[in-house]
PDB file of C-alpha atoms in Angstrom:
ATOM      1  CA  UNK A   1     -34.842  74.895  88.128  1.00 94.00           C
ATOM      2  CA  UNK A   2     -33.769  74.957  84.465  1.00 97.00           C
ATOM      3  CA  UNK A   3     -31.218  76.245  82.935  1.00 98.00           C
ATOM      4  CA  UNK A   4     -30.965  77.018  78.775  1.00 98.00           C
ATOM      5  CA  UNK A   5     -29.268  79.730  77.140  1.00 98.00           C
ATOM      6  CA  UNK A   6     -30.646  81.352  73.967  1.00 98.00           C
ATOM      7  CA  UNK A   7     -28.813  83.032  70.818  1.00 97.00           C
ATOM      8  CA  UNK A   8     -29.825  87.014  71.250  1.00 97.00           C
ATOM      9  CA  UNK A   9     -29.386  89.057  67.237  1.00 93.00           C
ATOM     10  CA  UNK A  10     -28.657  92.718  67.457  1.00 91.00           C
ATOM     11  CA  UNK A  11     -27.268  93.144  70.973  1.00 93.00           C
ATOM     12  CA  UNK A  12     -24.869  95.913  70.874  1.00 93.00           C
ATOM     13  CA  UNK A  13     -24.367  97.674  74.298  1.00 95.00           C
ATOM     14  CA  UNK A  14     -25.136  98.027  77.800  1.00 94.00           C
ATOM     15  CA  UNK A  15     -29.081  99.490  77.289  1.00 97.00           C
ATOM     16  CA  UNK A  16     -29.213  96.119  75.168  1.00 96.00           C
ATOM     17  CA  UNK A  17     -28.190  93.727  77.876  1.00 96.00           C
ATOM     18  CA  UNK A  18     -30.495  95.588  80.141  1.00 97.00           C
ATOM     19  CA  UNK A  19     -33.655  95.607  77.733  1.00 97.00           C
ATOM     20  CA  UNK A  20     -33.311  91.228  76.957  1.00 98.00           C
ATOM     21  CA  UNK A  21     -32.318  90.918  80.830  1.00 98.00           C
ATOM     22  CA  UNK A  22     -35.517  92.642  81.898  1.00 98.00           C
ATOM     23  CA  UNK A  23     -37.542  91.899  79.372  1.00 98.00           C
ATOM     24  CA  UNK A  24     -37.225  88.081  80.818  1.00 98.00           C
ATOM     25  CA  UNK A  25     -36.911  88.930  84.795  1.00 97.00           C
ATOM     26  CA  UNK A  26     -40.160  90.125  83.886  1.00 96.00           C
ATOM     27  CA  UNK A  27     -41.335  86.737  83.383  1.00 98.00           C
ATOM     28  CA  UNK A  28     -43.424  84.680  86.718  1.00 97.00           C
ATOM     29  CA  UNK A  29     -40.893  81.530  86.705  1.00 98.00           C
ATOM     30  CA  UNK A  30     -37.930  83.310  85.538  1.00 98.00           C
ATOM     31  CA  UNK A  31     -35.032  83.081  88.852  1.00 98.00           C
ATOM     32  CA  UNK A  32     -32.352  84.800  86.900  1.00 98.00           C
ATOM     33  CA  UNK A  33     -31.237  86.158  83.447  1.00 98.00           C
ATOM     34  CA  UNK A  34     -27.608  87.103  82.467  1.00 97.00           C
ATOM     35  CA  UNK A  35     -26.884  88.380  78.942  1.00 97.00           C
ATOM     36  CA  UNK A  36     -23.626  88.537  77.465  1.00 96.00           C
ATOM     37  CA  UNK A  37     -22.314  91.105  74.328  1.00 94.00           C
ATOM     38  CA  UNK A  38     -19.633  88.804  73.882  1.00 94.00           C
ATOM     39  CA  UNK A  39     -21.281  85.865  73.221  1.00 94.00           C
ATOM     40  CA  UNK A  40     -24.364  87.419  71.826  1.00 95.00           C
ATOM     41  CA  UNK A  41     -26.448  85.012  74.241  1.00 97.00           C
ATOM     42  CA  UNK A  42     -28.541  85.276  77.477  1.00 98.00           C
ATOM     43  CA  UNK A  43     -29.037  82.377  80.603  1.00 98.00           C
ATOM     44  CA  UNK A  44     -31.730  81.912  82.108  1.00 98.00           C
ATOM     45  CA  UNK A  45     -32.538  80.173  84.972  1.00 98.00           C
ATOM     46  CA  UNK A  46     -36.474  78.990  84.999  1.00 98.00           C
ATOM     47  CA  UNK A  47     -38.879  77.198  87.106  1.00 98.00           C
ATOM     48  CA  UNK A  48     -40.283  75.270  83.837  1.00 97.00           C
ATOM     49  CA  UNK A  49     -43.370  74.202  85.983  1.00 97.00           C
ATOM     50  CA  UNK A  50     -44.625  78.451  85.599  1.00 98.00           C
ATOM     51  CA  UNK A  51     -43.238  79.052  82.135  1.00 98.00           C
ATOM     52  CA  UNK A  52     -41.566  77.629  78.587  1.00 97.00           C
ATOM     53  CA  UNK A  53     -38.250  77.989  76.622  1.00 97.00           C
ATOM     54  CA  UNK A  54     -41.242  79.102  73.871  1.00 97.00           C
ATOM     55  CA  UNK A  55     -42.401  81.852  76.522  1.00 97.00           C
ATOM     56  CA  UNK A  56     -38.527  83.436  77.258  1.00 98.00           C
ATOM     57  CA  UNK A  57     -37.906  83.662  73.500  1.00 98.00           C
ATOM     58  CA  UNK A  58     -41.173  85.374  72.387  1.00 98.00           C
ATOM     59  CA  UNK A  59     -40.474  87.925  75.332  1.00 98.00           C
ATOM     60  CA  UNK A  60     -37.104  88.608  73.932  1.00 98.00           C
ATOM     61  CA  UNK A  61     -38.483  88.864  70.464  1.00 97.00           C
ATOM     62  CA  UNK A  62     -41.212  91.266  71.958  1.00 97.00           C
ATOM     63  CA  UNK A  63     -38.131  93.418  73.471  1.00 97.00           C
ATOM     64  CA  UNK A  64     -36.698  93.988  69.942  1.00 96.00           C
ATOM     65  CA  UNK A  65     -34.342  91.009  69.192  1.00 96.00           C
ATOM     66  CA  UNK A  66     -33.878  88.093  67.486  1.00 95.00           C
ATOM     67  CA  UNK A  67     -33.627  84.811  68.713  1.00 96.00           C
ATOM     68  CA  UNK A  68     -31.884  81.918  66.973  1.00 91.00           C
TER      69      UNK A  68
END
């Protein structure tokens, strides 16, 4: 397993966190994601032999957010 965190743009409350976190659970590879309001970021925990750092971010982008 991998492990990378990524920069998450217009997080703002709880529905937020939910929305990034699902939007990459959703993902075939994906073990775990944890988002943060704090820190405005998101780990994830991957199986980089089923998906791509490329793959999480678009999903988050697809959920609404920007990714730095």
């Amino acid at each position: 397993m991998k492990h990378v965190s990524l920069q998450v743009e217009k997080m703002s409350c709880g529905n937020c966190l939910s929305t990034v976190e699902n939007a990459l659970n959703g993902i075939e590879g994906v073990n775990r994601a944890k988002a943060s309001l704090e820190d405005k970021k998101v780990a994830v925990e991957y199986d980089e032999t089923k998906t791509e750092v490329y793959d999480l971010a678009e999903a988050v982008r697809k959920a609404g957010y920007i990714v730095l």
